[in-house]
Amino acid sequence: MLFKKNSNPTIVYLLAIEDIVQSPLLHSQVFALLKIMAAQAPERVFHVVALYPVHNALRFRAQISALRADLRAAGITLHVLPILFATRYFYIPKNLLPLFFAQGWLAAQWIVRQLQPAVIHCRSYPATWVGMQVKRRCGARLICDTRALYPEEGATLEEGGKSVLLDAASFAEWKRLERTMFTASDAITAVSQPSIDILATQYPHDAARMHVIPTTTRTPEHATLADWQPQTRQELGLPAARIAVYAGSWFEPEPMADLIHRLLAADPHAPWHFLLLVAPQAAAAAIAAMAMLELTANATVLSVPQPEVLRYLAGADLALQPVGAPHQEQVDPRYTLTARTRLSIKLTEYLAGGLPVLVSCWAGAAADLVQQHDLGLVYDEAPPDALAAWLTRWRAAREDFRRRAWDFARTNFAIEEVARRYLALYRGEDEL
């Protein structure tokens, strides 16, 4: 069902099980984005509906009230529908599907009665099942925002706090549901081209309705980055160093040590300094890794607020995205599929900071973009002399690399651009 541009439609953005209070990802990737969308399309009526585990809804009442007020100031209404579920079951096993479906069906009836949406944008597979029930009742335009290969990831990826995985029966059931939901959807989105390629191969009849809409990031003006660079280097006491930066909520010592060894061997006389921007819980591991490498004097480990990360990135020269080769890849081809699709926020922030990226081949779509658009180097596919040659080329054209990285981020990942693409989907436009 397509609606006219002047029909003042209601748009529902649906979240299921995800933690609307504690997840920084939702605040940067959903709520910040929705505020921009509401500003770009003031004629639309925006609602966020969250199917939120009841114990969290009770525990975080004050935070939910603050979030509701924050969104209301941007013209967005937040509705929290408590459900009997635990956030650790984001990948819902087959035996718990009846419980989720019963509550999801009730939520769908409430959405139809209270909101009468023209569009329902569903972030995740569980949310899309609920959105499918809404569409059946009121004909709302259904956007299936996959974010990832949910069945494959849920069957193989044991990280990020999501420890309840899908067994063989659960995986098979979610693949069956996936087919049903894709058939019902008016548009299907994924954050990377490899995701779309894989899904289009599995569901060729739905391929025409599949679109890449990537992860988003804040992208400062290029002039702002130029101002931040000397300020940050002076603040760190490193005005003349060659700063290689890593930013992430966690830290993997082994792949980082491998990348650092490669850099030191490729250009041993450079004034290297390694800036590690990590979450407080990862700081001890980062400090220990630098001590093991005997680089304590050439490393700085910091935990900074998220809004400050880009300023520190702007002060660096190169960005590091090391990823270890997964053990699962050897035994489960589904892991290989999920690894191909990843496009981390880390890459978008690096590029928005104007940094070329040294990225692992196991970083998935990030490695593809770096290679295809000359945004850095896939370091673990490059022999030592190739890394040394790339560093020489980079030194001779630093500003070209910096500008190309920023331009790519501005064109593809800027929050205003991603908002525009979603609004085009809401209007039923094929060209994003």
Short mmCIF file of C-alpha atoms in Angstrom, two decimals:
data_model
loop_
_atom_site.label_atom_id
_atom_site.label_comp_id
_atom_site.label_asym_id
_atom_site.label_seq_id
_atom_site.Cartn_x
_atom_site.Cartn_y
_atom_site.Cartn_z
CA MET A 1 0.00 0.00 0.00
CA LEU A 2 1.63 3.27 -1.11
CA PHE A 3 0.51 6.51 0.44
CA LYS A 4 0.47 10.00 -0.98
CA LYS A 5 3.07 12.47 0.17
CA ASN A 6 0.44 14.80 1.61
CA SER A 7 -1.58 12.14 3.45
CA ASN A 8 0.11 12.71 6.86
CA PRO A 9 0.68 9.01 7.51
CA THR A 10 1.62 7.40 10.77
CA ILE A 11 4.96 5.60 10.83
CA VAL A 12 5.65 2.97 13.50
CA TYR A 13 9.24 1.94 14.20
CA LEU A 14 9.04 -1.43 15.97
CA LEU A 15 11.66 -2.90 18.30
CA ALA A 16 11.39 -6.35 19.85
CA ILE A 17 13.30 -7.58 22.93
CA GLU A 18 16.23 -5.17 22.40
CA ASP A 19 17.25 -3.03 25.37
CA ILE A 20 16.00 0.49 24.68
CA VAL A 21 17.58 1.83 27.88
CA GLN A 22 21.03 0.24 28.12
CA SER A 23 21.99 -0.27 24.47
CA PRO A 24 24.23 2.53 23.12
CA LEU A 25 23.62 1.03 19.68
CA LEU A 26 19.91 1.78 19.81
CA HIS A 27 20.52 5.33 20.95
CA SER A 28 23.01 6.05 18.13
CA GLN A 29 21.49 3.92 15.37
CA VAL A 30 17.74 4.23 16.06
CA PHE A 31 16.76 7.15 18.25
CA ALA A 32 19.26 9.64 16.80
CA LEU A 33 18.26 8.54 13.30
CA LEU A 34 14.55 8.87 14.01
CA LYS A 35 15.05 12.42 15.25
CA ILE A 36 16.65 13.33 11.92
CA MET A 37 13.87 11.59 10.02
CA ALA A 38 11.21 13.44 11.99
CA ALA A 39 12.96 16.72 11.18
CA GLN A 40 13.27 15.84 7.48
CA ALA A 41 9.59 14.81 7.23
CA PRO A 42 7.61 16.98 9.65
CA GLU A 43 4.38 16.01 7.89
CA ARG A 44 4.80 12.42 9.15
CA VAL A 45 3.70 11.14 12.56
CA PHE A 46 6.41 8.99 14.16
CA HIS A 47 5.87 6.38 16.88
CA VAL A 48 8.40 4.01 18.43
CA VAL A 49 6.88 0.80 19.81
CA ALA A 50 9.15 -1.39 21.93
CA LEU A 51 8.25 -4.92 23.01
CA TYR A 52 10.34 -4.76 26.15
CA PRO A 53 10.92 -7.50 28.76
CA VAL A 54 8.75 -6.74 31.77
CA HIS A 55 11.54 -6.98 34.34
CA ASN A 56 13.48 -4.27 32.45
CA ALA A 57 10.35 -2.16 32.04
CA LEU A 58 9.91 -2.17 35.83
CA ARG A 59 13.59 -1.74 36.68
CA PHE A 60 14.19 1.16 34.28
CA ARG A 61 10.99 3.16 34.72
CA ALA A 62 12.82 6.43 35.35
CA GLN A 63 15.12 5.95 32.35
CA ILE A 64 12.16 5.06 30.12
CA SER A 65 10.37 8.20 31.24
CA ALA A 66 13.46 10.27 30.39
CA LEU A 67 13.74 8.61 26.97
CA ARG A 68 10.06 9.22 26.31
CA ALA A 69 10.49 12.91 27.10
CA ASP A 70 13.62 13.15 24.93
CA LEU A 71 11.85 11.63 21.94
CA ARG A 72 8.72 13.70 22.52
CA ALA A 73 10.82 16.85 22.17
CA ALA A 74 11.69 15.66 18.64
CA GLY A 75 8.06 14.94 17.79
CA ILE A 76 8.31 11.16 18.35
CA THR A 77 6.02 9.19 20.67
CA LEU A 78 7.44 6.20 22.56
CA HIS A 79 5.21 3.27 23.56
CA VAL A 80 6.64 0.49 25.74
CA LEU A 81 4.69 -2.78 25.66
CA PRO A 82 6.00 -5.07 28.44
CA ILE A 83 6.37 -8.74 27.50
CA LEU A 84 7.34 -11.84 29.47
CA PHE A 85 10.75 -12.43 27.99
CA ALA A 86 14.47 -12.15 28.74
CA THR A 87 16.85 -10.06 26.66
CA ARG A 88 19.30 -12.98 26.50
CA TYR A 89 16.78 -14.67 24.19
CA PHE A 90 17.19 -12.19 21.35
CA TYR A 91 17.75 -15.29 19.20
CA ILE A 92 14.49 -16.99 20.13
CA PRO A 93 14.70 -20.81 20.30
CA LYS A 94 11.87 -22.82 18.81
CA ASN A 95 10.40 -23.87 22.14
CA LEU A 96 9.91 -20.21 23.15
CA LEU A 97 8.37 -19.08 19.87
CA PRO A 98 4.76 -19.82 20.99
CA LEU A 99 5.29 -17.52 24.01
CA PHE A 100 6.68 -14.75 21.82
CA PHE A 101 4.04 -15.21 19.12
CA ALA A 102 1.18 -14.98 21.61
CA GLN A 103 2.48 -11.71 23.02
CA GLY A 104 3.50 -10.44 19.59
CA TRP A 105 -0.01 -11.08 18.26
CA LEU A 106 -1.51 -9.05 21.13
CA ALA A 107 0.99 -6.26 20.47
CA ALA A 108 0.01 -6.24 16.79
CA GLN A 109 -3.68 -5.85 17.68
CA TRP A 110 -2.82 -2.93 19.97
CA ILE A 111 -0.74 -1.24 17.26
CA VAL A 112 -3.56 -1.55 14.73
CA ARG A 113 -6.26 -0.29 17.10
CA GLN A 114 -4.30 2.55 18.65
CA LEU A 115 -2.00 3.76 15.88
CA GLN A 116 -3.37 2.63 12.48
CA PRO A 117 0.08 2.84 10.85
CA ALA A 118 0.60 3.43 7.16
CA VAL A 119 4.17 2.12 7.52
CA ILE A 120 5.62 -0.30 10.05
CA HIS A 121 9.43 -0.41 10.10
CA CYS A 122 10.59 -3.56 11.90
CA ARG A 123 14.15 -3.71 13.21
CA SER A 124 14.98 -7.45 13.43
CA TYR A 125 13.32 -10.70 12.51
CA PRO A 126 11.21 -11.01 15.71
CA ALA A 127 9.88 -7.48 15.15
CA THR A 128 9.09 -8.33 11.52
CA TRP A 129 6.88 -11.25 12.59
CA VAL A 130 4.81 -8.79 14.62
CA GLY A 131 4.82 -6.30 11.76
CA MET A 132 3.51 -9.02 9.46
CA GLN A 133 0.45 -9.40 11.72
CA VAL A 134 -0.06 -5.62 11.61
CA LYS A 135 0.07 -5.62 7.82
CA ARG A 136 -2.50 -8.41 7.63
CA ARG A 137 -4.91 -6.34 9.74
CA CYS A 138 -4.52 -2.85 8.29
CA GLY A 139 -2.46 -3.10 5.09
CA ALA A 140 0.50 -1.12 6.48
CA ARG A 141 3.61 -0.96 4.29
CA LEU A 142 6.00 -3.47 5.90
CA ILE A 143 9.74 -2.74 6.07
CA CYS A 144 11.82 -5.77 7.14
CA ASP A 145 15.06 -4.30 8.50
CA THR A 146 17.15 -7.46 8.80
CA ARG A 147 20.30 -5.87 10.33
CA ALA A 148 22.03 -9.27 9.98
CA LEU A 149 21.47 -12.85 8.83
CA TYR A 150 19.42 -13.64 11.92
CA PRO A 151 19.13 -17.45 11.61
CA GLU A 152 22.77 -17.95 10.58
CA GLU A 153 24.08 -15.53 13.19
CA GLY A 154 21.86 -16.96 15.93
CA ALA A 155 23.12 -20.47 15.16
CA THR A 156 26.84 -19.64 15.21
CA LEU A 157 27.75 -16.32 16.79
CA GLU A 158 28.44 -16.59 20.50
CA GLU A 159 29.59 -13.11 21.45
CA GLY A 160 28.29 -9.69 22.40
CA GLY A 161 26.48 -11.11 25.45
CA LYS A 162 24.05 -13.14 23.31
CA SER A 163 24.81 -16.60 24.69
CA VAL A 164 21.54 -18.37 23.86
CA LEU A 165 21.97 -19.71 20.34
CA LEU A 166 19.71 -21.53 17.91
CA ASP A 167 19.89 -25.33 17.69
CA ALA A 168 19.24 -27.19 14.44
CA ALA A 169 15.45 -27.29 14.89
CA SER A 170 15.30 -23.59 15.82
CA PHE A 171 17.49 -22.64 12.87
CA ALA A 172 15.24 -24.56 10.47
CA GLU A 173 12.12 -22.92 11.91
CA TRP A 174 13.59 -19.43 11.56
CA LYS A 175 14.56 -20.12 7.94
CA ARG A 176 10.94 -21.11 7.30
CA LEU A 177 9.72 -17.94 9.01
CA GLU A 178 12.27 -15.90 7.08
CA ARG A 179 10.76 -17.00 3.78
CA THR A 180 7.25 -16.09 4.97
CA MET A 181 8.29 -12.68 6.28
CA PHE A 182 10.25 -11.79 3.15
CA THR A 183 7.28 -12.68 0.97
CA ALA A 184 5.04 -10.42 3.07
CA SER A 185 7.45 -7.47 3.17
CA ASP A 186 7.17 -4.47 0.87
CA ALA A 187 10.90 -3.77 1.32
CA ILE A 188 13.79 -5.72 2.83
CA THR A 189 16.90 -3.90 4.01
CA ALA A 190 20.36 -4.98 5.12
CA VAL A 191 23.41 -3.02 6.21
CA SER A 192 25.83 -4.41 3.62
CA GLN A 193 25.93 -5.54 0.01
CA PRO A 194 27.16 -9.06 0.89
CA SER A 195 24.03 -9.49 3.02
CA ILE A 196 21.85 -8.58 0.06
CA ASP A 197 23.85 -10.84 -2.26
CA ILE A 198 23.39 -13.81 0.06
CA LEU A 199 19.68 -13.18 0.64
CA ALA A 200 19.03 -12.58 -3.06
CA THR A 201 20.62 -15.95 -3.83
CA GLN A 202 18.45 -17.66 -1.23
CA TYR A 203 15.25 -15.79 -2.18
CA PRO A 204 15.54 -14.71 -5.82
CA HIS A 205 11.82 -13.90 -6.09
CA ASP A 206 12.23 -11.24 -3.38
CA ALA A 207 15.50 -9.76 -4.66
CA ALA A 208 13.88 -6.74 -6.36
CA ARG A 209 12.62 -5.55 -2.97
CA MET A 210 16.01 -5.79 -1.25
CA HIS A 211 18.02 -2.63 -0.51
CA VAL A 212 21.32 -1.79 1.18
CA ILE A 213 20.90 0.88 3.85
CA PRO A 214 24.08 0.87 5.93
CA THR A 215 24.93 1.59 9.51
CA THR A 216 24.98 5.31 10.21
CA THR A 217 27.35 7.62 12.00
CA ARG A 218 27.75 11.27 12.90
CA THR A 219 29.94 12.93 10.27
CA PRO A 220 31.49 16.28 11.28
CA GLU A 221 32.41 18.87 8.69
CA HIS A 222 35.84 18.37 7.15
CA ALA A 223 36.93 21.74 8.49
CA THR A 224 35.95 20.62 12.00
CA LEU A 225 38.18 17.56 11.67
CA ALA A 226 41.04 19.79 10.55
CA ASP A 227 40.59 21.90 13.70
CA TRP A 228 40.36 18.86 15.97
CA GLN A 229 43.51 17.19 14.65
CA PRO A 230 46.18 19.50 16.13
CA GLN A 231 44.09 20.16 19.25
CA THR A 232 43.78 16.47 20.06
CA ARG A 233 47.42 15.68 19.31
CA GLN A 234 48.49 18.52 21.59
CA GLU A 235 46.15 17.30 24.33
CA LEU A 236 47.66 13.81 24.08
CA GLY A 237 51.18 15.25 24.09
CA LEU A 238 51.90 13.61 20.73
CA PRO A 239 52.26 16.41 18.19
CA ALA A 240 54.89 14.61 16.08
CA ALA A 241 53.94 10.95 16.56
CA ARG A 242 52.43 8.67 13.95
CA ILE A 243 49.24 7.73 15.76
CA ALA A 244 47.48 4.48 14.92
CA VAL A 245 44.12 4.32 16.68
CA TYR A 246 41.76 1.53 17.65
CA ALA A 247 38.24 2.24 18.93
CA GLY A 248 35.92 -0.44 20.24
CA SER A 249 33.86 -1.56 23.19
CA TRP A 250 35.98 -4.71 23.50
CA PHE A 251 39.59 -5.62 22.79
CA GLU A 252 41.12 -8.76 21.25
CA PRO A 253 44.80 -8.90 22.23
CA GLU A 254 46.02 -11.54 19.74
CA PRO A 255 44.86 -9.95 16.45
CA MET A 256 45.90 -6.52 17.71
CA ALA A 257 49.38 -7.82 18.57
CA ASP A 258 49.64 -9.39 15.12
CA LEU A 259 48.76 -6.11 13.39
CA ILE A 260 51.14 -4.07 15.54
CA HIS A 261 53.99 -6.50 14.80
CA ARG A 262 53.28 -6.10 11.08
CA LEU A 263 53.36 -2.29 11.31
CA LEU A 264 56.58 -2.18 13.32
CA ALA A 265 58.26 -4.55 10.86
CA ALA A 266 57.00 -2.62 7.80
CA ASP A 267 58.25 0.77 9.07
CA PRO A 268 60.49 0.22 12.10
CA HIS A 269 61.89 3.75 12.22
CA ALA A 270 58.53 5.57 12.28
CA PRO A 271 57.52 7.32 15.55
CA TRP A 272 54.62 4.92 16.15
CA HIS A 273 52.15 5.54 18.96
CA PHE A 274 49.11 3.33 19.53
CA LEU A 275 45.95 4.99 20.83
CA LEU A 276 43.41 2.48 22.15
CA LEU A 277 39.94 3.89 22.81
CA VAL A 278 38.13 1.10 24.65
CA ALA A 279 35.30 0.63 27.12
CA PRO A 280 36.31 0.63 30.82
CA GLN A 281 35.84 -3.15 31.09
CA ALA A 282 38.32 -3.68 28.23
CA ALA A 283 40.99 -1.26 29.45
CA ALA A 284 42.89 -3.80 31.57
CA ALA A 285 43.24 -6.21 28.64
CA ALA A 286 44.47 -3.39 26.39
CA ILE A 287 47.07 -2.21 28.92
CA ALA A 288 48.26 -5.79 29.47
CA ALA A 289 48.61 -6.35 25.72
CA MET A 290 50.74 -3.23 25.31
CA ALA A 291 52.93 -4.28 28.24
CA MET A 292 53.39 -7.74 26.70
CA LEU A 293 54.52 -6.06 23.47
CA GLU A 294 56.86 -3.80 25.47
CA LEU A 295 55.02 -0.79 24.06
CA THR A 296 53.79 0.78 27.28
CA ALA A 297 55.70 3.99 26.52
CA ASN A 298 54.33 4.03 22.98
CA ALA A 299 50.68 3.42 23.80
CA THR A 300 47.81 5.33 25.38
CA VAL A 301 44.70 3.52 26.62
CA LEU A 302 41.65 5.71 27.17
CA SER A 303 37.95 5.29 27.89
CA VAL A 304 36.12 8.35 26.57
CA PRO A 305 32.40 9.19 26.27
CA GLN A 306 30.92 8.18 22.92
CA PRO A 307 30.36 11.79 21.76
CA GLU A 308 34.12 12.40 22.20
CA VAL A 309 35.32 9.41 20.15
CA LEU A 310 35.32 11.24 16.80
CA ARG A 311 37.42 14.07 18.19
CA TYR A 312 40.10 11.60 19.26
CA LEU A 313 39.90 9.77 15.95
CA ALA A 314 40.46 13.04 14.12
CA GLY A 315 43.78 13.41 15.93
CA ALA A 316 45.12 10.10 14.61
CA ASP A 317 46.78 9.17 11.32
CA LEU A 318 45.62 5.59 10.70
CA ALA A 319 42.81 3.43 12.03
CA LEU A 320 43.15 -0.23 13.04
CA GLN A 321 40.46 -2.87 12.64
CA PRO A 322 42.04 -6.21 13.55
CA VAL A 323 39.83 -9.31 13.65
CA GLY A 324 40.98 -12.80 14.53
CA ALA A 325 40.25 -15.73 12.21
CA PRO A 326 37.24 -17.51 13.74
CA HIS A 327 37.37 -21.11 14.91
CA GLN A 328 33.74 -21.62 13.86
CA GLU A 329 34.63 -21.04 10.23
CA GLN A 330 36.35 -24.41 10.11
CA VAL A 331 33.27 -26.34 11.19
CA ASP A 332 30.20 -24.30 10.25
CA PRO A 333 29.80 -22.61 6.85
CA ARG A 334 26.97 -20.48 8.25
CA TYR A 335 29.56 -18.57 10.26
CA THR A 336 31.42 -17.78 7.04
CA LEU A 337 28.23 -16.25 5.65
CA THR A 338 27.73 -14.01 8.67
CA ALA A 339 31.41 -13.00 8.66
CA ARG A 340 31.06 -11.83 5.04
CA THR A 341 28.18 -9.51 5.86
CA ARG A 342 29.49 -7.49 8.79
CA LEU A 343 29.75 -3.73 8.54
CA SER A 344 30.73 -2.46 11.95
CA ILE A 345 30.07 0.99 13.37
CA LYS A 346 33.82 1.07 13.98
CA LEU A 347 34.50 1.38 10.23
CA THR A 348 31.93 4.14 9.76
CA GLU A 349 33.41 6.15 12.63
CA TYR A 350 36.96 5.72 11.35
CA LEU A 351 35.99 7.00 7.91
CA ALA A 352 33.91 9.84 9.38
CA GLY A 353 37.06 10.84 11.26
CA GLY A 354 38.94 11.02 7.96
CA LEU A 355 41.11 7.97 8.63
CA PRO A 356 42.29 5.31 6.19
CA VAL A 357 41.79 1.88 7.74
CA LEU A 358 44.05 -1.14 8.12
CA VAL A 359 41.42 -3.85 8.24
CA SER A 360 41.39 -7.62 8.57
CA CYS A 361 39.95 -9.81 5.83
CA TRP A 362 37.69 -11.21 8.59
CA ALA A 363 35.98 -7.84 9.02
CA GLY A 364 33.50 -8.83 6.31
CA ALA A 365 31.90 -6.06 4.27
CA ALA A 366 34.27 -3.55 5.87
CA ALA A 367 37.21 -5.22 4.14
CA ASP A 368 35.32 -5.19 0.83
CA LEU A 369 34.67 -1.45 1.06
CA VAL A 370 38.25 -0.63 2.03
CA GLN A 371 39.58 -2.62 -0.91
CA GLN A 372 37.03 -1.47 -3.50
CA HIS A 373 37.28 2.25 -2.71
CA ASP A 374 40.97 2.58 -1.76
CA LEU A 375 40.15 3.50 1.82
CA GLY A 376 43.12 1.70 3.36
CA LEU A 377 44.52 -1.81 3.17
CA VAL A 378 43.36 -5.36 3.97
CA TYR A 379 46.52 -5.97 5.95
CA ASP A 380 46.34 -9.75 6.53
CA GLU A 381 46.07 -10.39 2.80
CA ALA A 382 49.16 -8.25 2.10
CA PRO A 383 52.70 -9.66 2.33
CA PRO A 384 55.20 -7.58 4.36
CA ASP A 385 56.59 -5.75 1.33
CA ALA A 386 53.06 -4.81 0.20
CA LEU A 387 52.27 -3.30 3.61
CA ALA A 388 55.54 -1.34 3.52
CA ALA A 389 54.74 -0.12 -0.01
CA TRP A 390 51.25 0.94 1.03
CA LEU A 391 52.62 2.92 3.97
CA THR A 392 54.99 4.68 1.60
CA ARG A 393 52.11 5.54 -0.74
CA TRP A 394 50.00 6.74 2.17
CA ARG A 395 52.77 9.00 3.51
CA ALA A 396 53.03 10.66 0.10
CA ALA A 397 49.28 11.29 -0.13
CA ARG A 398 48.00 11.62 3.43
CA GLU A 399 45.51 14.38 2.71
CA ASP A 400 44.12 12.54 -0.32
CA PHE A 401 43.49 9.47 1.83
CA ARG A 402 41.99 11.56 4.61
CA ARG A 403 39.65 13.40 2.25
CA ARG A 404 38.61 10.20 0.43
CA ALA A 405 37.72 8.50 3.72
CA TRP A 406 35.65 11.46 4.87
CA ASP A 407 33.91 11.83 1.49
CA PHE A 408 32.93 8.17 1.52
CA ALA A 409 31.51 8.44 5.04
CA ARG A 410 29.60 11.62 4.19
CA THR A 411 28.09 10.10 1.04
CA ASN A 412 27.19 6.70 2.50
CA PHE A 413 27.01 6.73 6.29
CA ALA A 414 26.05 10.27 7.34
CA ILE A 415 22.93 10.16 9.47
CA GLU A 416 21.12 12.64 7.20
CA GLU A 417 21.77 10.43 4.16
CA VAL A 418 20.60 7.23 5.86
CA ALA A 419 17.46 9.03 7.06
CA ARG A 420 16.74 10.15 3.50
CA ARG A 421 17.02 6.58 2.24
CA TYR A 422 14.60 5.22 4.82
CA LEU A 423 12.08 7.97 4.08
CA ALA A 424 12.30 7.08 0.40
CA LEU A 425 11.46 3.48 1.29
CA TYR A 426 8.51 4.65 3.37
CA ARG A 427 7.21 6.48 0.30
CA GLY A 428 7.62 3.35 -1.82
CA GLU A 429 10.41 4.76 -3.99
CA ASP A 430 12.62 2.15 -5.66
CA GLU A 431 15.58 4.50 -6.20
CA LEU A 432 17.18 5.32 -2.86
#
